[in-house]
PDB file of C-alpha atoms in Angstrom:
ATOM      1  CA  MET T  13     -40.104-147.921 286.552  1.00 85.00           C
ATOM      2  CA  ASP T  14     -42.221-145.842 284.999  1.00 92.00           C
ATOM      3  CA  CYS T  15     -44.184-145.414 281.674  1.00 92.00           C
ATOM      4  CA  TYR T  16     -42.598-143.246 279.291  1.00 92.00           C
ATOM      5  CA  SER T  17     -45.406-140.896 279.273  1.00 89.00           C
ATOM      6  CA  CYS T  18     -47.821-141.021 282.725  1.00 90.00           C
ATOM      7  CA  LYS T  19     -45.170-142.058 285.252  1.00 88.00           C
ATOM      8  CA  ALA T  20     -47.474-144.891 286.152  1.00 91.00           C
ATOM      9  CA  SER T  21     -46.392-147.837 287.335  1.00 93.00           C
ATOM     10  CA  ALA T  22     -44.499-150.213 284.304  1.00 92.00           C
ATOM     11  CA  THR T  23     -46.174-153.307 282.888  1.00 91.00           C
ATOM     12  CA  GLY T  24     -43.232-153.667 280.050  1.00 91.00           C
ATOM     13  CA  ALA T  25     -41.064-151.998 277.994  1.00 93.00           C
ATOM     14  CA  CYS T  26     -40.999-151.909 273.581  1.00 92.00           C
ATOM     15  CA  SER T  27     -39.106-154.061 271.676  1.00 91.00           C
ATOM     16  CA  ARG T  28     -38.731-151.148 268.912  1.00 91.00           C
ATOM     17  CA  CYS T  29     -37.389-148.142 271.121  1.00 93.00           C
ATOM     18  CA  GLY T  30     -37.108-149.851 275.130  1.00 92.00           C
ATOM     19  CA  SER T  31     -39.286-147.096 276.575  1.00 93.00           C
ATOM     20  CA  PHE T  32     -41.227-148.778 279.931  1.00 94.00           C
ATOM     21  CA  TYR T  33     -45.080-148.612 279.625  1.00 93.00           C
ATOM     22  CA  CYS T  34     -48.041-148.827 281.594  1.00 91.00           C
ATOM     23  CA  ALA T  35     -51.046-150.787 280.093  1.00 88.00           C
ATOM     24  CA  ARG T  36     -52.601-147.629 278.943  1.00 89.00           C
ATOM     25  CA  HIS T  37     -49.285-146.728 276.930  1.00 91.00           C
ATOM     26  CA  GLY T  38     -48.283-149.803 275.099  1.00 91.00           C
ATOM     27  CA  GLY T  39     -48.996-153.331 274.781  1.00 88.00           C
ATOM     28  CA  GLU T  40     -48.009-156.580 272.458  1.00 86.00           C
ATOM     29  CA  ASP T  41     -48.770-156.230 268.809  1.00 80.00           C
ATOM     30  CA  ARG T  42     -51.243-159.718 267.992  1.00 74.00           C
ATOM     31  CA  GLU T  43     -49.650-159.912 264.823  1.00 74.00           C
ATOM     32  CA  LYS T  44     -46.156-159.700 265.451  1.00 71.00           C
ATOM     33  CA  PHE T  45     -46.369-161.177 269.081  1.00 81.00           C
ATOM     34  CA  ARG T  46     -43.514-158.594 270.126  1.00 87.00           C
ATOM     35  CA  ALA T  47     -44.034-155.726 272.908  1.00 90.00           C
ATOM     36  CA  PHE T  48     -44.592-151.672 271.790  1.00 90.00           C
ATOM     37  CA  CYS T  49     -45.473-148.658 273.367  1.00 91.00           C
ATOM     38  CA  ALA T  50     -48.561-146.570 271.012  1.00 89.00           C
ATOM     39  CA  SER T  51     -45.745-143.957 270.250  1.00 90.00           C
ATOM     40  CA  CYS T  52     -43.679-146.749 268.258  1.00 91.00           C
ATOM     41  CA  PHE T  53     -46.814-148.313 267.089  1.00 89.00           C
ATOM     42  CA  ASP T  54     -48.634-145.293 265.920  1.00 90.00           C
ATOM     43  CA  ARG T  55     -45.322-144.151 263.805  1.00 91.00           C
ATOM     44  CA  MET T  56     -45.958-147.761 262.306  1.00 89.00           C
ATOM     45  CA  ARG T  57     -49.182-147.445 261.337  1.00 90.00           C
ATOM     46  CA  PRO T  58     -48.767-145.485 258.287  1.00 94.00           C
ATOM     47  CA  THR T  59     -47.173-148.095 256.780  1.00 93.00           C
ATOM     48  CA  ILE T  60     -49.189-150.855 257.813  1.00 90.00           C
ATOM     49  CA  THR T  61     -52.068-148.906 256.260  1.00 93.00           C
ATOM     50  CA  PHE T  62     -49.992-148.464 252.528  1.00 95.00           C
ATOM     51  CA  SER T  63     -49.022-152.656 252.603  1.00 94.00           C
ATOM     52  CA  GLY T  64     -53.443-152.849 252.992  1.00 94.00           C
ATOM     53  CA  VAL T  65     -53.266-150.458 250.492  1.00 95.00           C
ATOM     54  CA  VAL T  66     -51.299-152.027 248.109  1.00 95.00           C
ATOM     55  CA  LEU T  67     -52.258-155.444 249.356  1.00 94.00           C
ATOM     56  CA  VAL T  68     -56.096-154.515 247.927  1.00 94.00           C
ATOM     57  CA  VAL T  69     -54.659-153.171 244.761  1.00 94.00           C
ATOM     58  CA  LEU T  70     -52.221-155.712 243.774  1.00 93.00           C
ATOM     59  CA  SER T  71     -55.734-158.307 244.318  1.00 92.00           C
ATOM     60  CA  LEU T  72     -57.415-156.988 241.507  1.00 91.00           C
ATOM     61  CA  LEU T  73     -54.418-158.784 238.807  1.00 91.00           C
ATOM     62  CA  PRO T  74     -55.957-161.971 239.972  1.00 90.00           C
ATOM     63  CA  PHE T  75     -59.104-161.485 240.005  1.00 84.00           C
ATOM     64  CA  GLY T  76     -58.365-160.563 236.672  1.00 86.00           C
ATOM     65  CA  PHE T  77     -56.620-163.333 235.483  1.00 86.00           C
ATOM     66  CA  GLY T  78     -58.703-165.307 237.205  1.00 86.00           C
ATOM     67  CA  PHE T  79     -62.279-164.356 235.197  1.00 85.00           C
ATOM     68  CA  ALA T  80     -60.565-164.143 232.117  1.00 84.00           C
ATOM     69  CA  GLY T  81     -58.946-168.274 232.870  1.00 82.00           C
ATOM     70  CA  LEU T  82     -62.764-168.831 233.666  1.00 82.00           C
ATOM     71  CA  ARG T  83     -64.209-167.730 230.259  1.00 83.00           C
ATOM     72  CA  GLN T  84     -62.001-169.881 228.108  1.00 81.00           C
ATOM     73  CA  GLY T  85     -63.525-172.603 229.100  1.00 77.00           C
ATOM     74  CA  ALA T  86     -62.417-175.781 230.159  1.00 77.00           C
ATOM     75  CA  ASP T  87     -58.666-175.511 229.608  1.00 76.00           C
ATOM     76  CA  GLY T  88     -58.559-171.945 232.484  1.00 80.00           C
ATOM     77  CA  VAL T  89     -61.539-173.118 234.269  1.00 85.00           C
ATOM     78  CA  VAL T  90     -58.384-174.969 236.816  1.00 85.00           C
ATOM     79  CA  ALA T  91     -56.342-171.894 236.473  1.00 84.00           C
ATOM     80  CA  GLY T  92     -58.985-169.254 236.918  1.00 86.00           C
ATOM     81  CA  ILE T  93     -59.953-170.917 240.015  1.00 89.00           C
ATOM     82  CA  LEU T  94     -56.555-170.610 242.054  1.00 89.00           C
ATOM     83  CA  MET T  95     -55.952-167.075 240.229  1.00 89.00           C
ATOM     84  CA  LEU T  96     -59.749-165.817 241.648  1.00 90.00           C
ATOM     85  CA  LEU T  97     -58.028-167.791 245.390  1.00 92.00           C
ATOM     86  CA  LEU T  98     -55.206-166.188 245.388  1.00 92.00           C
ATOM     87  CA  GLY T  99     -56.893-162.868 244.646  1.00 92.00           C
ATOM     88  CA  LEU T 100     -59.444-163.311 247.407  1.00 94.00           C
ATOM     89  CA  VAL T 101     -56.526-163.951 250.005  1.00 94.00           C
ATOM     90  CA  CYS T 102     -54.889-161.597 248.863  1.00 93.00           C
ATOM     91  CA  GLY T 103     -57.672-158.616 249.141  1.00 94.00           C
ATOM     92  CA  GLY T 104     -58.740-160.443 252.382  1.00 95.00           C
ATOM     93  CA  VAL T 105     -55.485-159.343 254.302  1.00 94.00           C
ATOM     94  CA  GLY T 106     -55.121-156.421 252.007  1.00 94.00           C
ATOM     95  CA  VAL T 107     -58.610-154.816 254.708  1.00 95.00           C
ATOM     96  CA  TRP T 108     -57.002-156.464 257.503  1.00 93.00           C
ATOM     97  CA  ARG T 109     -54.010-154.596 257.622  1.00 91.00           C
ATOM     98  CA  LEU T 110     -56.210-151.806 257.013  1.00 92.00           C
ATOM     99  CA  PHE T 111     -58.349-152.706 259.578  1.00 91.00           C
ATOM    100  CA  ARG T 112     -55.662-153.697 261.773  1.00 86.00           C
ATOM    101  CA  SER T 113     -54.160-149.447 260.685  1.00 87.00           C
ATOM    102  CA  LEU T 114     -57.159-147.806 262.214  1.00 88.00           C
ATOM    103  CA  SER T 115     -57.875-150.183 265.332  1.00 84.00           C
ATOM    104  CA  GLN T 116     -56.835-149.235 269.147  1.00 82.00           C
ATOM    105  CA  PHE T 117     -53.513-149.645 270.299  1.00 81.00           C
ATOM    106  CA  PRO T 118     -53.187-150.739 273.152  1.00 77.00           C
ATOM    107  CA  PRO T 119     -56.490-153.283 273.096  1.00 70.00           C
ATOM    108  CA  GLY T 120     -58.838-152.397 275.319  1.00 65.00           C
ATOM    109  CA  THR T 121     -57.741-148.492 276.074  1.00 64.00           C
ATOM    110  CA  LYS T 122     -60.180-145.842 275.103  1.00 57.00           C
TER     111      LYS T 122
END
C-alpha cells in the first residue's frame, strides 16, 4: 500500500476516510487515540479551534460567579472557590485545545 500523498510505503490508514498514509502524512491523534491522515486532521482543525475559543470564553462565567461568591463573605467562600476551580479547569482545557489546533500534525514532522 502507498501513501495517498507521496506514494511512499504506507504506515497506517486513516480512521476517518480510509486513506493510507506514510509517517510524514498521518499519525495517531493523542487525544482521540485514533489514526488520521494529515488532510482529515486539517479539516478538523477549525472545529478544534472553535471549541477551544468557546471553552475559554465560557470559563469567564464561573470566574465571575466565583469572585461574586467570595465577596459574599463566609457563606459564599466554598461556592466561590468551587466556581473558580471550575473556571480554571474550563479555561485550561480551552487553552489546551487552542494549542492542539495550532500544533503540527503528525507530531515530529517539519
